[in-house]
Amino acid sequence: MKNEGIEGTERFQSPGKGSGLRAVRQFAVGELVFACPAYSYVLTVNERGAHCEHCFTRREDLFKCGKCKQAYYCNIDCQRGDWPMHKPECVAMCAHGENWCPSETVRLVARIIMKQKVTTERTASERLLLVKEFESHLDKMDSEKEEMNQADIAALHHFYSRHIRDLPNEQALTELFAQVNCNGFTIEDEELSHLGSAVFPDVALMNHSCCPNVIVTYTGTAAEVRAVKEINPGEEIFNSYIDLLYPTEDRRERLLDSYFFECQCTECTSKSKDKAKMEIRKLSSPPESEEVRSMVCYAKNVIEEFRRAKHYKTPTELLEMCELSLEKMGAIFADTNVYMLHMMYQAMGVCLYMQDWDGAMSYGEKIVQPYSVHYPAYSLNVASMYLKLGRLYLGLEKKMQGVKALKKALAIMEVAHGKDHHYVAEVKREISEQK
């Protein structure tokens, strides 16, 4: 296909940021700026059997691939549509059996390589930016990232070399993995559960801001970009690359580590939300600044420790870890402090996994109001929290509270996902069933 661009927008050189996307007409709040089909995508292993491998539809009557018995599809059309991408993986899974365990990134890169072998023209995902134009930032990678890159390349060779002919050379693979790590997206559902990974070149063109004017949501395997602020002609279109809950220093660290730039957006320069995000408990004698610094250090360490512990500790042990850290941090931090909220969110997740509905509800009730303050308007994080709470309330037969929470989620989702999105229809149905 020819480079036809995206109506209402243009690619331009953004001062200090490289290529970017800007509006050439006005976009109202909730308006679709553009949609982008995935150039390549892969369903996460944990969702196999619950979602179609090809279109990501969530349904119960899927049927499995007759060969590998691992991939599931809506119907024969979805299976045929996915076969060119699934075939090498199918053969590899059959060959390796229980030892088949490439990371999601490796699986995605394998699909990108297969796509590039059969694609000679610009795709519908590359109206403004080609995959080969992705930044790799190889010159900025530290030794740890280089080692991870090499491990991914080794895994690609191990699991796919017999099933994909003529893999790119070492240098090309090094660059491709670095490009995917900097430009890949995670596809999530309405509760922000991870469904898979994908590459959306035109979406990747947008630069980052901690006060974005658009939000990215997903319909199946397509990304949709909607305005969450009024955008005027000539204004740059900004997405957020990261979770915006955290204070400026943390966000900048994350952006520098993952995307190799220092954010200079208005939120990072003004730090206007940092005081509220780092709220200290009101005590008769306020803690010394050194005590606060020490507790921030503890909070960051425990967050990282918990992330690692998810892989080897039992749910009961994880919940205890959350409770102990909350008790310790609560001596200095207010309940609205983002580090407290982080561990409450983890605790809520563990409670949901353990089917401790009352425990999950208790944590959710503490989280949802501070989230509404700390996150920007029309945040998916706030919507998903109201959604989880609403569904918990209904499950616990708290009908009035459930409907109220679902309506708050719906108000955000109608802007972020669009009024016609099937997630919006699902929530409306849940509300109507309570009448």
PDB file of C-alpha atoms in Angstrom, residues 88-360:
ATOM      1  CA  PRO A  88       6.143 -22.497  12.872  1.00  0.00           C
ATOM      2  CA  GLU A  89       5.114 -22.147  16.521  1.00  0.00           C
ATOM      3  CA  CYS A  90       2.793 -25.157  16.220  1.00  0.00           C
ATOM      4  CA  VAL A  91       5.579 -27.333  14.807  1.00  0.00           C
ATOM      5  CA  ALA A  92       8.036 -26.022  17.423  1.00  0.00           C
ATOM      6  CA  MET A  93       5.613 -26.739  20.283  1.00  0.00           C
ATOM      7  CA  CYS A  94       5.063 -30.284  19.023  1.00  0.00           C
ATOM      8  CA  ALA A  95       8.841 -30.816  18.668  1.00  0.00           C
ATOM      9  CA  HIS A  96       9.771 -29.446  22.109  1.00  0.00           C
ATOM     10  CA  GLY A  97       6.744 -30.707  24.044  1.00  0.00           C
ATOM     11  CA  GLU A  98       6.815 -29.674  27.708  1.00  0.00           C
ATOM     12  CA  ASN A  99      10.216 -28.027  27.179  1.00  0.00           C
ATOM     13  CA  TRP A 100       8.728 -25.360  24.906  1.00  0.00           C
ATOM     14  CA  CYS A 101       9.074 -22.122  26.907  1.00  0.00           C
ATOM     15  CA  PRO A 102      10.210 -19.074  24.863  1.00  0.00           C
ATOM     16  CA  SER A 103       9.349 -15.679  26.369  1.00  0.00           C
ATOM     17  CA  GLU A 104       6.495 -13.643  24.919  1.00  0.00           C
ATOM     18  CA  THR A 105       9.020 -11.246  23.381  1.00  0.00           C
ATOM     19  CA  VAL A 106      10.769 -14.141  21.603  1.00  0.00           C
ATOM     20  CA  ARG A 107       7.424 -15.400  20.287  1.00  0.00           C
ATOM     21  CA  LEU A 108       6.516 -11.911  19.044  1.00  0.00           C
ATOM     22  CA  VAL A 109       9.877 -11.407  17.319  1.00  0.00           C
ATOM     23  CA  ALA A 110       9.505 -14.805  15.617  1.00  0.00           C
ATOM     24  CA  ARG A 111       6.162 -13.637  14.196  1.00  0.00           C
ATOM     25  CA  ILE A 112       7.631 -10.319  13.066  1.00  0.00           C
ATOM     26  CA  ILE A 113      10.376 -12.206  11.189  1.00  0.00           C
ATOM     27  CA  MET A 114       7.761 -14.406   9.499  1.00  0.00           C
ATOM     28  CA  LYS A 115       5.671 -11.360   8.596  1.00  0.00           C
ATOM     29  CA  GLN A 116       8.689  -9.586   7.087  1.00  0.00           C
ATOM     30  CA  LYS A 117       9.439 -12.631   4.930  1.00  0.00           C
ATOM     31  CA  VAL A 118       6.044 -12.431   3.199  1.00  0.00           C
ATOM     32  CA  THR A 119       5.524  -8.635   3.240  1.00  0.00           C
ATOM     33  CA  THR A 120       7.058  -6.525   0.512  1.00  0.00           C
ATOM     34  CA  GLU A 121       4.908  -3.371   0.737  1.00  0.00           C
ATOM     35  CA  ARG A 122       3.997  -0.885   3.463  1.00  0.00           C
ATOM     36  CA  THR A 123       1.228  -2.386   5.615  1.00  0.00           C
ATOM     37  CA  ALA A 124      -1.960  -0.812   7.007  1.00  0.00           C
ATOM     38  CA  SER A 125      -0.134  -0.616  10.371  1.00  0.00           C
ATOM     39  CA  GLU A 126       2.634   1.554   8.863  1.00  0.00           C
ATOM     40  CA  ARG A 127       0.820   4.496   7.313  1.00  0.00           C
ATOM     41  CA  LEU A 128       3.257   6.936   8.944  1.00  0.00           C
ATOM     42  CA  LEU A 129       6.055   4.840  10.470  1.00  0.00           C
ATOM     43  CA  LEU A 130       7.700   1.656   9.180  1.00  0.00           C
ATOM     44  CA  VAL A 131       8.809  -1.104  11.546  1.00  0.00           C
ATOM     45  CA  LYS A 132      12.314  -0.794  10.133  1.00  0.00           C
ATOM     46  CA  GLU A 133      12.334   2.876  11.244  1.00  0.00           C
ATOM     47  CA  PHE A 134      11.877   1.962  14.921  1.00  0.00           C
ATOM     48  CA  GLU A 135      14.485   3.365  17.292  1.00  0.00           C
ATOM     49  CA  SER A 136      16.617   0.622  18.874  1.00  0.00           C
ATOM     50  CA  HIS A 137      18.845   2.738  21.178  1.00  0.00           C
ATOM     51  CA  LEU A 138      21.515   0.040  20.970  1.00  0.00           C
ATOM     52  CA  ASP A 139      24.195   2.611  21.789  1.00  0.00           C
ATOM     53  CA  LYS A 140      22.481   3.385  25.130  1.00  0.00           C
ATOM     54  CA  MET A 141      21.986  -0.179  26.361  1.00  0.00           C
ATOM     55  CA  ASP A 142      23.880  -1.261  29.480  1.00  0.00           C
ATOM     56  CA  SER A 143      25.508  -4.674  29.907  1.00  0.00           C
ATOM     57  CA  GLU A 144      22.434  -6.118  31.685  1.00  0.00           C
ATOM     58  CA  LYS A 145      20.159  -5.234  28.761  1.00  0.00           C
ATOM     59  CA  GLU A 146      22.721  -6.558  26.282  1.00  0.00           C
ATOM     60  CA  GLU A 147      22.808  -9.877  28.170  1.00  0.00           C
ATOM     61  CA  MET A 148      18.999 -10.081  28.130  1.00  0.00           C
ATOM     62  CA  ASN A 149      19.047  -9.360  24.409  1.00  0.00           C
ATOM     63  CA  GLN A 150      21.561 -12.146  23.828  1.00  0.00           C
ATOM     64  CA  ALA A 151      19.502 -14.574  25.926  1.00  0.00           C
ATOM     65  CA  ASP A 152      16.438 -13.774  23.778  1.00  0.00           C
ATOM     66  CA  ILE A 153      18.430 -14.360  20.578  1.00  0.00           C
ATOM     67  CA  ALA A 154      19.693 -17.704  21.933  1.00  0.00           C
ATOM     68  CA  ALA A 155      16.103 -18.706  22.807  1.00  0.00           C
ATOM     69  CA  LEU A 156      14.889 -17.731  19.332  1.00  0.00           C
ATOM     70  CA  HIS A 157      17.534 -19.973  17.736  1.00  0.00           C
ATOM     71  CA  HIS A 158      16.843 -22.805  20.178  1.00  0.00           C
ATOM     72  CA  PHE A 159      13.070 -22.898  19.681  1.00  0.00           C
ATOM     73  CA  TYR A 160      12.647 -21.677  16.103  1.00  0.00           C
ATOM     74  CA  SER A 161      15.800 -22.195  13.991  1.00  0.00           C
ATOM     75  CA  ARG A 162      14.557 -25.541  12.653  1.00  0.00           C
ATOM     76  CA  HIS A 163      11.122 -24.146  11.853  1.00  0.00           C
ATOM     77  CA  ILE A 164      11.838 -20.680  10.386  1.00  0.00           C
ATOM     78  CA  ARG A 165      14.168 -20.772   7.406  1.00  0.00           C
ATOM     79  CA  ASP A 166      17.018 -18.256   7.145  1.00  0.00           C
ATOM     80  CA  LEU A 167      16.760 -16.364  10.423  1.00  0.00           C
ATOM     81  CA  PRO A 168      18.343 -12.880  10.269  1.00  0.00           C
ATOM     82  CA  ASN A 169      22.001 -12.588  11.292  1.00  0.00           C
ATOM     83  CA  GLU A 170      23.143 -11.773  14.824  1.00  0.00           C
ATOM     84  CA  GLN A 171      23.410  -8.012  14.249  1.00  0.00           C
ATOM     85  CA  ALA A 172      19.936  -7.793  12.682  1.00  0.00           C
ATOM     86  CA  LEU A 173      18.414  -9.828  15.520  1.00  0.00           C
ATOM     87  CA  THR A 174      20.142  -7.693  18.150  1.00  0.00           C
ATOM     88  CA  GLU A 175      18.610  -4.593  16.584  1.00  0.00           C
ATOM     89  CA  LEU A 176      15.168  -6.178  16.136  1.00  0.00           C
ATOM     90  CA  PHE A 177      14.902  -7.296  19.765  1.00  0.00           C
ATOM     91  CA  ALA A 178      16.007  -3.830  20.940  1.00  0.00           C
ATOM     92  CA  GLN A 179      13.415  -2.214  18.626  1.00  0.00           C
ATOM     93  CA  VAL A 180      10.615  -4.433  19.954  1.00  0.00           C
ATOM     94  CA  ASN A 181      11.596  -3.785  23.577  1.00  0.00           C
ATOM     95  CA  CYS A 182      11.406  -0.017  22.984  1.00  0.00           C
ATOM     96  CA  ASN A 183       8.348   0.029  20.707  1.00  0.00           C
ATOM     97  CA  GLY A 184       6.221  -2.979  21.658  1.00  0.00           C
ATOM     98  CA  PHE A 185       2.813  -2.757  23.342  1.00  0.00           C
ATOM     99  CA  THR A 186       0.970  -4.969  25.805  1.00  0.00           C
ATOM    100  CA  ILE A 187      -2.669  -5.630  24.919  1.00  0.00           C
ATOM    101  CA  GLU A 188      -4.918  -5.540  28.002  1.00  0.00           C
ATOM    102  CA  ASP A 189      -8.590  -6.182  28.702  1.00  0.00           C
ATOM    103  CA  GLU A 190     -11.084  -3.878  30.460  1.00  0.00           C
ATOM    104  CA  GLU A 191      -9.695  -4.808  33.897  1.00  0.00           C
ATOM    105  CA  LEU A 192      -6.111  -4.277  32.629  1.00  0.00           C
ATOM    106  CA  SER A 193      -5.343  -7.997  32.673  1.00  0.00           C
ATOM    107  CA  HIS A 194      -2.540  -8.857  30.273  1.00  0.00           C
ATOM    108  CA  LEU A 195      -3.752 -10.531  27.057  1.00  0.00           C
ATOM    109  CA  GLY A 196      -0.703 -10.394  24.811  1.00  0.00           C
ATOM    110  CA  SER A 197       2.028  -8.380  23.110  1.00  0.00           C
ATOM    111  CA  ALA A 198       2.002  -6.569  19.784  1.00  0.00           C
ATOM    112  CA  VAL A 199       3.674  -4.074  17.507  1.00  0.00           C
ATOM    113  CA  PHE A 200       1.656  -1.055  16.296  1.00  0.00           C
ATOM    114  CA  PRO A 201       4.060   1.102  14.254  1.00  0.00           C
ATOM    115  CA  ASP A 202       1.813   4.156  13.818  1.00  0.00           C
ATOM    116  CA  VAL A 203       0.927   4.162  17.531  1.00  0.00           C
ATOM    117  CA  ALA A 204       4.638   3.941  18.363  1.00  0.00           C
ATOM    118  CA  LEU A 205       5.197   7.196  16.454  1.00  0.00           C
ATOM    119  CA  MET A 206       3.556   9.179  19.266  1.00  0.00           C
ATOM    120  CA  ASN A 207       5.889  10.683  21.839  1.00  0.00           C
ATOM    121  CA  HIS A 208       5.390  10.375  25.589  1.00  0.00           C
ATOM    122  CA  SER A 209       3.954  12.837  28.085  1.00  0.00           C
ATOM    123  CA  CYS A 210       3.018  12.310  31.733  1.00  0.00           C
ATOM    124  CA  CYS A 211      -0.041  14.482  30.971  1.00  0.00           C
ATOM    125  CA  PRO A 212      -1.109  12.813  27.684  1.00  0.00           C
ATOM    126  CA  ASN A 213      -3.902  14.090  25.438  1.00  0.00           C
ATOM    127  CA  VAL A 214      -4.765  10.633  24.021  1.00  0.00           C
ATOM    128  CA  ILE A 215      -5.225   7.132  25.381  1.00  0.00           C
ATOM    129  CA  VAL A 216      -4.652   3.780  23.646  1.00  0.00           C
ATOM    130  CA  THR A 217      -7.213   0.969  24.034  1.00  0.00           C
ATOM    131  CA  TYR A 218      -7.747  -2.256  22.112  1.00  0.00           C
ATOM    132  CA  THR A 219     -10.510  -3.866  20.098  1.00  0.00           C
ATOM    133  CA  GLY A 220      -9.398  -7.427  19.482  1.00  0.00           C
ATOM    134  CA  THR A 221      -5.901  -7.085  18.018  1.00  0.00           C
ATOM    135  CA  ALA A 222      -6.342  -3.478  16.809  1.00  0.00           C
ATOM    136  CA  ALA A 223      -5.229  -0.410  18.774  1.00  0.00           C
ATOM    137  CA  GLU A 224      -7.516   2.620  18.987  1.00  0.00           C
ATOM    138  CA  VAL A 225      -6.253   6.082  19.897  1.00  0.00           C
ATOM    139  CA  ARG A 226      -8.815   8.476  21.424  1.00  0.00           C
ATOM    140  CA  ALA A 227      -8.544  12.050  22.653  1.00  0.00           C
ATOM    141  CA  VAL A 228      -8.828  12.493  26.429  1.00  0.00           C
ATOM    142  CA  LYS A 229      -8.316  16.254  26.131  1.00  0.00           C
ATOM    143  CA  GLU A 230      -9.420  18.649  23.427  1.00  0.00           C
ATOM    144  CA  ILE A 231      -6.652  18.703  20.796  1.00  0.00           C
ATOM    145  CA  ASN A 232      -6.273  21.754  18.576  1.00  0.00           C
ATOM    146  CA  PRO A 233      -4.705  21.921  15.099  1.00  0.00           C
ATOM    147  CA  GLY A 234      -0.894  22.139  15.338  1.00  0.00           C
ATOM    148  CA  GLU A 235      -0.720  20.483  18.782  1.00  0.00           C
ATOM    149  CA  GLU A 236       1.437  17.408  19.254  1.00  0.00           C
ATOM    150  CA  ILE A 237      -0.406  14.193  20.094  1.00  0.00           C
ATOM    151  CA  PHE A 238       1.036  12.587  23.222  1.00  0.00           C
ATOM    152  CA  ASN A 239       0.515   9.119  24.641  1.00  0.00           C
ATOM    153  CA  SER A 240       1.825   7.871  28.001  1.00  0.00           C
ATOM    154  CA  TYR A 241       4.365   5.036  27.883  1.00  0.00           C
ATOM    155  CA  ILE A 242       4.207   4.208  31.597  1.00  0.00           C
ATOM    156  CA  ASP A 243       1.973   3.918  34.662  1.00  0.00           C
ATOM    157  CA  LEU A 244       1.413   7.526  35.801  1.00  0.00           C
ATOM    158  CA  LEU A 245       0.651   6.769  39.455  1.00  0.00           C
ATOM    159  CA  TYR A 246       4.161   7.414  40.705  1.00  0.00           C
ATOM    160  CA  PRO A 247       6.029  10.659  41.576  1.00  0.00           C
ATOM    161  CA  THR A 248       8.242  12.503  39.102  1.00  0.00           C
ATOM    162  CA  GLU A 249      11.552  10.957  40.174  1.00  0.00           C
ATOM    163  CA  ASP A 250      10.180   7.409  39.779  1.00  0.00           C
ATOM    164  CA  ARG A 251       8.592   8.140  36.393  1.00  0.00           C
ATOM    165  CA  ARG A 252      11.800   9.688  35.082  1.00  0.00           C
ATOM    166  CA  GLU A 253      13.841   6.700  36.277  1.00  0.00           C
ATOM    167  CA  ARG A 254      11.460   4.305  34.524  1.00  0.00           C
ATOM    168  CA  LEU A 255      11.464   6.287  31.268  1.00  0.00           C
ATOM    169  CA  LEU A 256      15.245   6.594  31.253  1.00  0.00           C
ATOM    170  CA  ASP A 257      15.702   2.890  31.978  1.00  0.00           C
ATOM    171  CA  SER A 258      13.165   1.601  29.435  1.00  0.00           C
ATOM    172  CA  TYR A 259      13.024   4.300  26.744  1.00  0.00           C
ATOM    173  CA  PHE A 260      16.338   6.160  27.170  1.00  0.00           C
ATOM    174  CA  PHE A 261      15.079   9.733  27.517  1.00  0.00           C
ATOM    175  CA  GLU A 262      14.461  12.230  30.318  1.00  0.00           C
ATOM    176  CA  CYS A 263      10.894  13.521  30.332  1.00  0.00           C
ATOM    177  CA  GLN A 264      10.468  17.313  30.283  1.00  0.00           C
ATOM    178  CA  CYS A 265       6.659  17.431  30.136  1.00  0.00           C
ATOM    179  CA  THR A 266       4.771  20.034  32.188  1.00  0.00           C
ATOM    180  CA  GLU A 267       3.977  17.480  34.909  1.00  0.00           C
ATOM    181  CA  CYS A 268       7.659  16.539  35.276  1.00  0.00           C
ATOM    182  CA  THR A 269       8.853  20.141  35.366  1.00  0.00           C
ATOM    183  CA  SER A 270       6.107  21.413  37.711  1.00  0.00           C
ATOM    184  CA  LYS A 271       5.918  18.263  39.894  1.00  0.00           C
ATOM    185  CA  SER A 272       2.428  19.525  40.758  1.00  0.00           C
ATOM    186  CA  LYS A 273       1.105  16.149  41.973  1.00  0.00           C
ATOM    187  CA  ASP A 274       4.176  14.953  43.851  1.00  0.00           C
ATOM    188  CA  LYS A 275       3.164  16.315  47.272  1.00  0.00           C
ATOM    189  CA  ALA A 276      -0.207  14.541  47.202  1.00  0.00           C
ATOM    190  CA  LYS A 277       1.360  11.354  45.837  1.00  0.00           C
ATOM    191  CA  MET A 278       3.925  11.313  48.655  1.00  0.00           C
ATOM    192  CA  GLU A 279       1.445  12.237  51.432  1.00  0.00           C
ATOM    193  CA  ILE A 280       2.850  11.755  54.943  1.00  0.00           C
ATOM    194  CA  ARG A 281       0.648  10.531  57.794  1.00  0.00           C
ATOM    195  CA  LYS A 282      -0.452  13.369  60.090  1.00  0.00           C
ATOM    196  CA  LEU A 283       1.286  12.726  63.397  1.00  0.00           C
ATOM    197  CA  SER A 284       1.682  14.813  66.569  1.00  0.00           C
ATOM    198  CA  SER A 285       5.406  15.029  65.785  1.00  0.00           C
ATOM    199  CA  PRO A 286       6.111  14.883  62.015  1.00  0.00           C
ATOM    200  CA  PRO A 287       8.819  12.445  60.874  1.00  0.00           C
ATOM    201  CA  GLU A 288      12.295  13.758  60.074  1.00  0.00           C
ATOM    202  CA  SER A 289      13.155  14.126  56.380  1.00  0.00           C
ATOM    203  CA  GLU A 290      15.764  11.378  56.780  1.00  0.00           C
ATOM    204  CA  GLU A 291      13.075   8.993  58.106  1.00  0.00           C
ATOM    205  CA  VAL A 292      10.912   9.764  55.083  1.00  0.00           C
ATOM    206  CA  ARG A 293      13.836   9.174  52.683  1.00  0.00           C
ATOM    207  CA  SER A 294      14.602   5.890  54.413  1.00  0.00           C
ATOM    208  CA  MET A 295      10.964   4.769  54.099  1.00  0.00           C
ATOM    209  CA  VAL A 296      10.883   5.692  50.391  1.00  0.00           C
ATOM    210  CA  CYS A 297      13.981   3.526  49.928  1.00  0.00           C
ATOM    211  CA  TYR A 298      12.286   0.670  51.809  1.00  0.00           C
ATOM    212  CA  ALA A 299       9.120   1.069  49.687  1.00  0.00           C
ATOM    213  CA  LYS A 300      11.041   0.858  46.406  1.00  0.00           C
ATOM    214  CA  ASN A 301      12.932  -2.204  47.624  1.00  0.00           C
ATOM    215  CA  VAL A 302       9.810  -4.025  48.805  1.00  0.00           C
ATOM    216  CA  ILE A 303       8.022  -3.288  45.509  1.00  0.00           C
ATOM    217  CA  GLU A 304      10.901  -4.893  43.604  1.00  0.00           C
ATOM    218  CA  GLU A 305      11.147  -7.758  46.093  1.00  0.00           C
ATOM    219  CA  PHE A 306       7.410  -8.453  45.707  1.00  0.00           C
ATOM    220  CA  ARG A 307       7.708  -8.453  41.910  1.00  0.00           C
ATOM    221  CA  ARG A 308      10.336 -11.198  42.141  1.00  0.00           C
ATOM    222  CA  ALA A 309       8.488 -13.077  44.906  1.00  0.00           C
ATOM    223  CA  LYS A 310       5.428 -13.564  42.660  1.00  0.00           C
ATOM    224  CA  HIS A 311       7.417 -16.254  40.843  1.00  0.00           C
ATOM    225  CA  TYR A 312       8.135 -18.453  43.853  1.00  0.00           C
ATOM    226  CA  LYS A 313       6.033 -17.549  46.934  1.00  0.00           C
ATOM    227  CA  THR A 314       2.574 -18.899  47.738  1.00  0.00           C
ATOM    228  CA  PRO A 315      -0.448 -16.543  47.660  1.00  0.00           C
ATOM    229  CA  THR A 316      -0.643 -16.675  51.483  1.00  0.00           C
ATOM    230  CA  GLU A 317       3.029 -15.670  51.749  1.00  0.00           C
ATOM    231  CA  LEU A 318       2.523 -12.875  49.220  1.00  0.00           C
ATOM    232  CA  LEU A 319      -0.458 -11.496  51.126  1.00  0.00           C
ATOM    233  CA  GLU A 320       1.529 -11.563  54.355  1.00  0.00           C
ATOM    234  CA  MET A 321       4.342  -9.697  52.579  1.00  0.00           C
ATOM    235  CA  CYS A 322       1.842  -7.018  51.512  1.00  0.00           C
ATOM    236  CA  GLU A 323       0.340  -6.703  54.991  1.00  0.00           C
ATOM    237  CA  LEU A 324       3.732  -6.431  56.722  1.00  0.00           C
ATOM    238  CA  SER A 325       4.997  -3.791  54.277  1.00  0.00           C
ATOM    239  CA  LEU A 326       1.755  -1.788  54.607  1.00  0.00           C
ATOM    240  CA  GLU A 327       2.046  -1.886  58.390  1.00  0.00           C
ATOM    241  CA  LYS A 328       5.645  -0.674  58.273  1.00  0.00           C
ATOM    242  CA  MET A 329       5.064   2.045  55.651  1.00  0.00           C
ATOM    243  CA  GLY A 330       1.840   3.132  57.390  1.00  0.00           C
ATOM    244  CA  ALA A 331       3.870   4.396  60.337  1.00  0.00           C
ATOM    245  CA  ILE A 332       5.022   7.287  58.125  1.00  0.00           C
ATOM    246  CA  PHE A 333       2.970   7.267  54.906  1.00  0.00           C
ATOM    247  CA  ALA A 334      -0.707   8.218  54.645  1.00  0.00           C
ATOM    248  CA  ASP A 335      -3.052   5.621  53.104  1.00  0.00           C
ATOM    249  CA  THR A 336      -3.230   7.833  49.982  1.00  0.00           C
ATOM    250  CA  ASN A 337       0.565   7.660  49.465  1.00  0.00           C
ATOM    251  CA  VAL A 338       1.298   5.941  46.133  1.00  0.00           C
ATOM    252  CA  TYR A 339       3.652   3.379  47.677  1.00  0.00           C
ATOM    253  CA  MET A 340       0.866   2.353  50.080  1.00  0.00           C
ATOM    254  CA  LEU A 341      -1.558   2.209  47.139  1.00  0.00           C
ATOM    255  CA  HIS A 342       0.891   0.053  45.156  1.00  0.00           C
ATOM    256  CA  MET A 343       1.047  -2.594  47.882  1.00  0.00           C
ATOM    257  CA  MET A 344      -2.724  -2.380  48.497  1.00  0.00           C
ATOM    258  CA  TYR A 345      -3.245  -3.062  44.787  1.00  0.00           C
ATOM    259  CA  GLN A 346      -0.939  -6.091  44.982  1.00  0.00           C
ATOM    260  CA  ALA A 347      -2.810  -7.309  48.072  1.00  0.00           C
ATOM    261  CA  MET A 348      -6.130  -6.879  46.265  1.00  0.00           C
ATOM    262  CA  GLY A 349      -4.798  -8.951  43.363  1.00  0.00           C
ATOM    263  CA  VAL A 350      -3.736 -11.757  45.717  1.00  0.00           C
ATOM    264  CA  CYS A 351      -7.142 -11.667  47.454  1.00  0.00           C
ATOM    265  CA  LEU A 352      -8.897 -11.959  44.084  1.00  0.00           C
ATOM    266  CA  TYR A 353      -6.681 -14.928  43.188  1.00  0.00           C
ATOM    267  CA  MET A 354      -7.498 -16.578  46.537  1.00  0.00           C
ATOM    268  CA  GLN A 355     -11.207 -15.774  46.049  1.00  0.00           C
ATOM    269  CA  ASP A 356     -11.196 -13.727  49.251  1.00  0.00           C
ATOM    270  CA  TRP A 357     -13.855 -11.364  47.906  1.00  0.00           C
ATOM    271  CA  ASP A 358     -14.304  -9.388  51.143  1.00  0.00           C
ATOM    272  CA  GLY A 359     -10.551  -8.810  51.426  1.00  0.00           C
ATOM    273  CA  ALA A 360     -10.327  -7.689  47.796  1.00  0.00           C
TER     274      ALA A 360
END
